[in-house]
Amino acid sequence: MLEEVERWLGARSWSVADRPLRRLVAAKRAGGQSVSVVLPALDEEATVGEIVRVIRRELMERFPLVDEVVVVDSGSRDRTSAVAAAAGARVVHRDAILPRIPAVPGKGEVLWRSLLVTGGDIVCFVDADLREFSADFVTGIVGPLLTDPDVHLVKAMYDRPLGTAAGQGGRVTELVARPLLNLHWPLLAGFVQPLGGEYAARRSLLERLPFPVGYGVELGMLVDALHLVGLDALAQVDVGVRHHRHQDGRALGRMSAAIYRTAQLRLARGHLVRPSLTQFERGEGGFEPRTHPVDTEERPPMEQIAEYAARKVA
């Protein structure tokens, strides 16, 4: 590991316990900053309601840390929107945001559009499939942004059990993202969970970043933020254990392809590769190929969107 990364680990890796909640509320009040929490959601009726309830109870009613909770529904076929609204979130459908630009499927698409329907100086993203959710997932990653003006983006780090096996979650991280980062962006090798969906950033940074529309958004954001603001503006906070719904092997393959493509675009802009992935399923006649497109589209920095600029002027 690079000496610079070892130094960064000592200076920019914290525990959620390092910043008590009352200290964060005082820092928020002193700095006059606002905090938005965004939950991108697709068919998450089983978990989204409890996440919203915990945030509202612990971080809005008991302590005034969060100013708004917004669930962006990206086309759920279940009761995700109704459950989230009943729990107290403001629910916005992906397709209702910036209708001038037709929406495409993908997590990054939802996160990008969320900047247009939130107002916080600090934007905190939380996946909507978390179980046994704790408010620490929010306070941990928001904390450094409220107390240290030199920090611009904070990732959560945590254990990720796979069933009963501790630390065996995050298969795409270990097999794809971590090797890519160590080989090509070694300054980012210190991130424990580079693909984790829980992170917070200053709006002033997010609006300058391009957003890969699919699963490559987390890796793309880390790499681009490193180039924009430097390693010392990035940080991570230990928030404990993350329990969530795990994807099957084929879904992980598609995720891996999107992440690799995101990395490849940043390594060699304009070098075209075949943007598809063929996988196999056993059928009546033996193994049958199934080909899936790999997300290659990216949304431009939000500051380049006329509707966003007009909103800032207003």
Tab-separated table of C-alpha atoms in Angstrom:
chain	number	residue	atom	x	y	z
A	1	MET	CA	0.000	0.000	0.000
A	2	LEU	CA	1.239	3.494	-0.815
A	3	GLU	CA	2.573	5.550	2.081
A	4	GLU	CA	0.090	8.272	1.184
A	5	VAL	CA	-2.780	5.804	1.562
A	6	GLU	CA	-1.468	4.590	4.927
A	7	ARG	CA	-1.346	8.206	6.100
A	8	TRP	CA	-4.871	8.778	4.754
A	9	LEU	CA	-6.195	5.733	6.610
A	10	GLY	CA	-4.972	7.233	9.862
A	11	ALA	CA	-6.282	10.712	9.141
A	12	ARG	CA	-9.531	10.114	7.254
A	13	SER	CA	-10.965	6.846	8.651
A	14	TRP	CA	-13.215	7.211	11.661
A	15	SER	CA	-15.838	5.449	13.745
A	16	VAL	CA	-19.405	6.664	14.095
A	17	ALA	CA	-18.712	6.981	17.838
A	18	ASP	CA	-16.109	9.694	17.184
A	19	ARG	CA	-18.837	12.292	16.595
A	20	PRO	CA	-21.746	12.147	19.056
A	21	LEU	CA	-25.118	13.166	17.680
A	22	ARG	CA	-25.433	16.254	19.874
A	23	ARG	CA	-22.111	17.518	18.528
A	24	LEU	CA	-23.369	17.068	14.970
A	25	VAL	CA	-26.569	18.990	15.672
A	26	ALA	CA	-24.524	21.836	17.161
A	27	ALA	CA	-22.171	21.854	14.167
A	28	LYS	CA	-25.110	21.856	11.759
A	29	ARG	CA	-26.685	24.796	13.548
A	30	ALA	CA	-23.405	26.723	13.685
A	31	GLY	CA	-22.627	26.133	10.032
A	32	GLY	CA	-26.151	26.783	8.768
A	33	GLN	CA	-26.050	23.669	6.588
A	34	SER	CA	-29.022	21.564	5.522
A	35	VAL	CA	-29.089	17.782	5.075
A	36	SER	CA	-31.115	15.726	2.597
A	37	VAL	CA	-31.379	11.933	2.742
A	38	VAL	CA	-32.183	10.162	-0.542
A	39	LEU	CA	-33.340	6.548	-0.822
A	40	PRO	CA	-33.294	5.169	-4.385
A	41	ALA	CA	-35.935	2.445	-4.397
A	42	LEU	CA	-37.147	-0.317	-6.710
A	43	ASP	CA	-39.531	-2.901	-5.238
A	44	GLU	CA	-38.409	-2.393	-1.643
A	45	GLU	CA	-41.739	-2.371	0.205
A	46	ALA	CA	-40.390	-4.840	2.794
A	47	THR	CA	-37.639	-2.534	4.066
A	48	VAL	CA	-38.095	1.073	2.917
A	49	GLY	CA	-40.757	1.948	5.502
A	50	GLU	CA	-38.647	1.042	8.531
A	51	ILE	CA	-35.645	2.953	7.185
A	52	VAL	CA	-37.758	6.076	6.730
A	53	ARG	CA	-39.331	5.689	10.183
A	54	VAL	CA	-35.959	5.378	11.905
A	55	ILE	CA	-34.575	8.453	10.149
A	56	ARG	CA	-37.652	10.538	10.946
A	57	ARG	CA	-37.843	9.409	14.566
A	58	GLU	CA	-34.143	9.593	15.441
A	59	LEU	CA	-32.816	12.346	13.165
A	60	MET	CA	-35.759	14.668	12.561
A	61	GLU	CA	-38.044	14.461	15.598
A	62	ARG	CA	-35.660	13.522	18.423
A	63	PHE	CA	-32.663	15.398	17.022
A	64	PRO	CA	-32.956	17.998	14.210
A	65	LEU	CA	-30.152	16.687	12.021
A	66	VAL	CA	-31.944	15.756	8.783
A	67	ASP	CA	-34.105	18.283	6.942
A	68	GLU	CA	-35.793	15.998	4.413
A	69	VAL	CA	-36.133	12.330	3.494
A	70	VAL	CA	-36.856	11.727	-0.185
A	71	VAL	CA	-37.597	8.332	-1.705
A	72	VAL	CA	-37.095	8.284	-5.461
A	73	ASP	CA	-39.091	5.371	-6.889
A	74	SER	CA	-37.604	4.071	-10.114
A	75	GLY	CA	-40.622	2.088	-11.279
A	76	SER	CA	-41.614	-0.232	-8.450
A	77	ARG	CA	-44.316	-2.787	-9.144
A	78	ASP	CA	-45.044	-3.339	-5.468
A	79	ARG	CA	-46.197	-0.915	-2.735
A	80	THR	CA	-42.829	0.794	-2.255
A	81	SER	CA	-44.188	4.306	-2.868
A	82	ALA	CA	-47.233	3.863	-0.620
A	83	VAL	CA	-45.204	2.341	2.218
A	84	ALA	CA	-42.554	5.076	2.016
A	85	ALA	CA	-45.143	7.858	1.995
A	86	ALA	CA	-47.018	6.329	4.946
A	87	ALA	CA	-43.749	6.236	6.894
A	88	GLY	CA	-43.249	9.962	6.316
A	89	ALA	CA	-41.011	10.271	3.269
A	90	ARG	CA	-41.589	12.563	0.350
A	91	VAL	CA	-41.924	10.206	-2.608
A	92	VAL	CA	-41.008	11.289	-6.124
A	93	HIS	CA	-41.149	9.081	-9.187
A	94	ARG	CA	-38.003	9.003	-11.298
A	95	ASP	CA	-39.908	9.761	-14.506
A	96	ALA	CA	-41.445	12.914	-13.035
A	97	ILE	CA	-38.010	14.483	-12.563
A	98	LEU	CA	-36.583	16.290	-15.572
A	99	PRO	CA	-39.089	14.793	-18.051
A	100	ARG	CA	-37.339	16.580	-20.926
A	101	ILE	CA	-34.669	13.862	-20.731
A	102	PRO	CA	-36.240	10.379	-20.958
A	103	ALA	CA	-35.198	8.254	-18.002
A	104	VAL	CA	-33.269	5.020	-18.389
A	105	PRO	CA	-33.153	2.128	-15.890
A	106	GLY	CA	-30.380	2.221	-13.337
A	107	LYS	CA	-29.439	3.287	-9.848
A	108	GLY	CA	-27.115	6.052	-10.989
A	109	GLU	CA	-29.926	7.576	-13.036
A	110	VAL	CA	-32.050	7.876	-9.893
A	111	LEU	CA	-29.249	9.401	-7.818
A	112	TRP	CA	-28.483	11.953	-10.536
A	113	ARG	CA	-32.105	13.045	-10.834
A	114	SER	CA	-32.470	13.281	-7.056
A	115	LEU	CA	-30.290	16.401	-7.068
A	116	LEU	CA	-33.134	18.248	-8.774
A	117	VAL	CA	-35.728	17.390	-6.108
A	118	THR	CA	-33.654	17.870	-2.957
A	119	GLY	CA	-32.373	21.039	-1.360
A	120	GLY	CA	-29.719	19.974	1.145
A	121	ASP	CA	-26.219	21.399	1.134
A	122	ILE	CA	-25.228	17.860	2.107
A	123	VAL	CA	-26.862	14.941	0.282
A	124	CYS	CA	-26.819	11.513	1.904
A	125	PHE	CA	-27.598	8.403	-0.151
A	126	VAL	CA	-28.908	5.272	1.586
A	127	ASP	CA	-29.915	2.029	-0.142
A	128	ALA	CA	-33.545	1.085	0.472
A	129	ASP	CA	-32.975	-2.654	0.987
A	130	LEU	CA	-31.188	-2.432	4.351
A	131	ARG	CA	-32.458	-4.601	7.203
A	132	GLU	CA	-31.905	-3.885	10.908
A	133	PHE	CA	-31.313	-0.276	9.896
A	134	SER	CA	-29.640	2.094	12.355
A	135	ALA	CA	-29.495	5.878	12.281
A	136	ASP	CA	-25.717	5.447	12.531
A	137	PHE	CA	-25.673	4.861	8.784
A	138	VAL	CA	-26.678	8.498	8.339
A	139	THR	CA	-24.946	10.187	11.276
A	140	GLY	CA	-21.680	8.410	10.529
A	141	ILE	CA	-21.328	9.636	6.957
A	142	VAL	CA	-22.855	13.064	7.488
A	143	GLY	CA	-20.740	13.792	10.564
A	144	PRO	CA	-17.377	14.618	8.942
A	145	LEU	CA	-19.076	16.887	6.404
A	146	LEU	CA	-20.653	18.907	9.215
A	147	THR	CA	-17.505	19.157	11.335
A	148	ASP	CA	-14.660	19.349	8.818
A	149	PRO	CA	-14.914	21.819	5.917
A	150	ASP	CA	-12.058	20.086	4.093
A	151	VAL	CA	-14.028	16.842	3.682
A	152	HIS	CA	-16.265	16.633	0.605
A	153	LEU	CA	-17.343	12.978	0.321
A	154	VAL	CA	-17.720	10.264	2.968
A	155	LYS	CA	-18.319	6.549	2.419
A	156	ALA	CA	-19.690	4.187	5.049
A	157	MET	CA	-17.627	1.109	5.868
A	158	TYR	CA	-19.014	-1.971	7.577
A	159	ASP	CA	-18.980	-5.742	7.842
A	160	ARG	CA	-21.122	-7.440	5.186
A	161	PRO	CA	-22.163	-10.950	6.252
A	162	LEU	CA	-23.334	-13.386	3.592
A	163	GLY	CA	-25.899	-15.572	5.313
A	164	THR	CA	-24.174	-16.711	8.502
A	165	ALA	CA	-20.667	-16.135	7.128
A	166	ALA	CA	-19.187	-12.947	8.556
A	167	GLY	CA	-17.331	-10.692	6.166
A	168	GLN	CA	-18.184	-12.687	3.037
A	169	GLY	CA	-20.540	-10.144	1.502
A	170	GLY	CA	-19.360	-7.659	-1.094
A	171	ARG	CA	-18.377	-10.254	-3.691
A	172	VAL	CA	-18.260	-7.763	-6.563
A	173	THR	CA	-16.134	-5.466	-4.422
A	174	GLU	CA	-13.533	-8.148	-3.784
A	175	LEU	CA	-13.506	-9.699	-7.241
A	176	VAL	CA	-13.860	-6.613	-9.443
A	177	ALA	CA	-13.754	-3.191	-7.789
A	178	ARG	CA	-10.881	-3.702	-5.368
A	179	PRO	CA	-8.504	-5.130	-7.995
A	180	LEU	CA	-9.413	-2.318	-10.406
A	181	LEU	CA	-8.794	0.379	-7.818
A	182	ASN	CA	-5.533	-1.122	-6.567
A	183	LEU	CA	-4.182	-1.533	-10.088
A	184	HIS	CA	-5.337	1.703	-11.674
A	185	TRP	CA	-6.183	4.140	-8.866
A	186	PRO	CA	-4.018	2.997	-5.961
A	187	LEU	CA	-4.775	6.170	-4.006
A	188	LEU	CA	-8.283	4.743	-3.501
A	189	ALA	CA	-7.041	1.377	-2.221
A	190	GLY	CA	-7.807	2.355	1.373
A	191	PHE	CA	-11.589	2.344	0.949
A	192	VAL	CA	-13.086	-0.634	2.755
A	193	GLN	CA	-16.410	-0.509	0.893
A	194	PRO	CA	-15.829	1.391	-2.359
A	195	LEU	CA	-19.112	0.118	-3.858
A	196	GLY	CA	-21.227	0.638	-0.743
A	197	GLY	CA	-24.508	2.460	-1.335
A	198	GLU	CA	-24.319	4.558	1.820
A	199	TYR	CA	-22.347	7.752	1.317
A	200	ALA	CA	-22.766	11.488	1.694
A	201	ALA	CA	-21.271	14.421	-0.160
A	202	ARG	CA	-21.484	18.144	-0.471
A	203	ARG	CA	-23.886	19.275	-3.163
A	204	SER	CA	-21.140	21.523	-4.490
A	205	LEU	CA	-19.194	18.368	-5.398
A	206	LEU	CA	-22.087	16.210	-6.604
A	207	GLU	CA	-23.316	18.809	-9.071
A	208	ARG	CA	-19.880	18.768	-10.756
A	209	LEU	CA	-19.717	14.988	-11.207
A	210	PRO	CA	-20.923	12.899	-14.150
A	211	PHE	CA	-23.169	10.005	-13.043
A	212	PRO	CA	-22.941	6.581	-14.685
A	213	VAL	CA	-26.592	5.594	-14.981
A	214	GLY	CA	-26.210	2.055	-13.642
A	215	TYR	CA	-24.233	0.069	-11.082
A	216	GLY	CA	-20.989	1.805	-11.983
A	217	VAL	CA	-22.062	4.989	-10.222
A	218	GLU	CA	-20.229	4.342	-6.953
A	219	LEU	CA	-16.890	3.504	-8.548
A	220	GLY	CA	-17.215	6.340	-11.048
A	221	MET	CA	-18.025	8.820	-8.324
A	222	LEU	CA	-14.984	7.831	-6.241
A	223	VAL	CA	-12.590	8.054	-9.167
A	224	ASP	CA	-13.976	11.365	-10.417
A	225	ALA	CA	-14.066	12.882	-6.930
A	226	LEU	CA	-10.429	11.916	-6.430
A	227	HIS	CA	-9.486	13.863	-9.551
A	228	LEU	CA	-11.667	16.850	-8.651
A	229	VAL	CA	-10.937	17.376	-4.952
A	230	GLY	CA	-8.049	15.062	-4.052
A	231	LEU	CA	-7.659	12.180	-1.612
A	232	ASP	CA	-7.697	14.245	1.574
A	233	ALA	CA	-11.194	15.513	0.724
A	234	LEU	CA	-12.471	11.911	0.834
A	235	ALA	CA	-13.140	9.924	4.014
A	236	GLN	CA	-14.821	6.819	5.432
A	237	VAL	CA	-16.619	6.009	8.682
A	238	ASP	CA	-17.196	2.645	10.361
A	239	VAL	CA	-20.927	2.220	11.060
A	240	GLY	CA	-20.960	-1.429	12.123
A	241	VAL	CA	-22.726	-4.174	10.166
A	242	ARG	CA	-24.789	-3.965	6.981
A	243	HIS	CA	-27.607	-6.469	6.441
A	244	HIS	CA	-29.337	-6.374	3.076
A	245	ARG	CA	-30.805	-8.439	0.269
A	246	HIS	CA	-28.144	-10.291	-1.731
A	247	GLN	CA	-28.158	-10.627	-5.510
A	248	ASP	CA	-27.792	-13.943	-7.322
A	249	GLY	CA	-24.703	-14.807	-9.364
A	250	ARG	CA	-26.061	-13.650	-12.715
A	251	ALA	CA	-27.086	-10.272	-11.320
A	252	LEU	CA	-23.612	-9.912	-9.838
A	253	GLY	CA	-22.163	-10.657	-13.262
A	254	ARG	CA	-24.154	-7.855	-14.833
A	255	MET	CA	-23.141	-5.533	-12.020
A	256	SER	CA	-19.494	-6.454	-12.518
A	257	ALA	CA	-19.656	-5.747	-16.242
A	258	ALA	CA	-21.128	-2.292	-15.639
A	259	ILE	CA	-18.451	-1.500	-13.072
A	260	TYR	CA	-15.682	-2.679	-15.364
A	261	ARG	CA	-17.106	-0.575	-18.188
A	262	THR	CA	-17.195	2.478	-15.919
A	263	ALA	CA	-13.548	1.953	-15.066
A	264	GLN	CA	-12.622	1.350	-18.686
A	265	LEU	CA	-14.233	4.619	-19.768
A	266	ARG	CA	-12.124	6.479	-17.253
A	267	LEU	CA	-8.962	4.712	-18.312
A	268	ALA	CA	-9.380	5.219	-22.045
A	269	ARG	CA	-12.103	7.631	-23.093
A	270	GLY	CA	-13.334	6.805	-26.551
A	271	HIS	CA	-11.920	3.274	-26.741
A	272	LEU	CA	-15.023	1.281	-27.661
A	273	VAL	CA	-15.712	-2.245	-26.466
A	274	ARG	CA	-18.719	-4.493	-26.994
A	275	PRO	CA	-21.178	-3.188	-24.372
A	276	SER	CA	-22.940	-6.475	-23.628
A	277	LEU	CA	-22.536	-9.529	-21.424
A	278	THR	CA	-23.559	-13.078	-22.329
A	279	GLN	CA	-24.430	-15.472	-19.490
A	280	PHE	CA	-25.788	-19.007	-19.542
A	281	GLU	CA	-28.829	-20.731	-18.066
A	282	ARG	CA	-29.653	-24.416	-18.321
A	283	GLY	CA	-32.799	-24.987	-20.388
A	284	GLU	CA	-34.548	-27.970	-21.896
A	285	GLY	CA	-31.977	-28.260	-24.641
A	286	GLY	CA	-28.916	-27.649	-22.495
A	287	PHE	CA	-27.198	-24.377	-21.662
A	288	GLU	CA	-28.843	-21.418	-23.336
A	289	PRO	CA	-27.179	-18.020	-23.784
A	290	ARG	CA	-28.750	-14.875	-22.368
A	291	THR	CA	-27.215	-11.596	-23.480
A	292	HIS	CA	-27.701	-8.430	-21.457
A	293	PRO	CA	-26.719	-4.869	-22.326
A	294	VAL	CA	-24.045	-3.264	-20.150
A	295	ASP	CA	-24.773	0.256	-18.947
A	296	THR	CA	-22.557	2.642	-20.873
A	297	GLU	CA	-24.497	5.874	-20.699
A	298	GLU	CA	-23.547	8.610	-18.262
A	299	ARG	CA	-25.385	11.736	-17.231
A	300	PRO	CA	-23.422	15.007	-17.369
A	301	PRO	CA	-22.619	17.040	-14.258
A	302	MET	CA	-25.886	18.465	-12.942
A	303	GLU	CA	-24.493	22.005	-13.083
A	304	GLN	CA	-24.707	21.710	-16.880
A	305	ILE	CA	-28.468	21.098	-16.837
A	306	ALA	CA	-30.495	24.252	-17.561
A	307	GLU	CA	-33.317	23.337	-15.178
A	308	TYR	CA	-30.875	22.890	-12.311
A	309	ALA	CA	-29.130	26.186	-13.042
A	310	ALA	CA	-32.503	27.953	-13.171
A	311	ARG	CA	-33.473	26.493	-9.825
A	312	LYS	CA	-30.249	27.774	-8.249
A	313	VAL	CA	-30.856	31.270	-9.601
A	314	ALA	CA	-34.427	31.252	-8.288
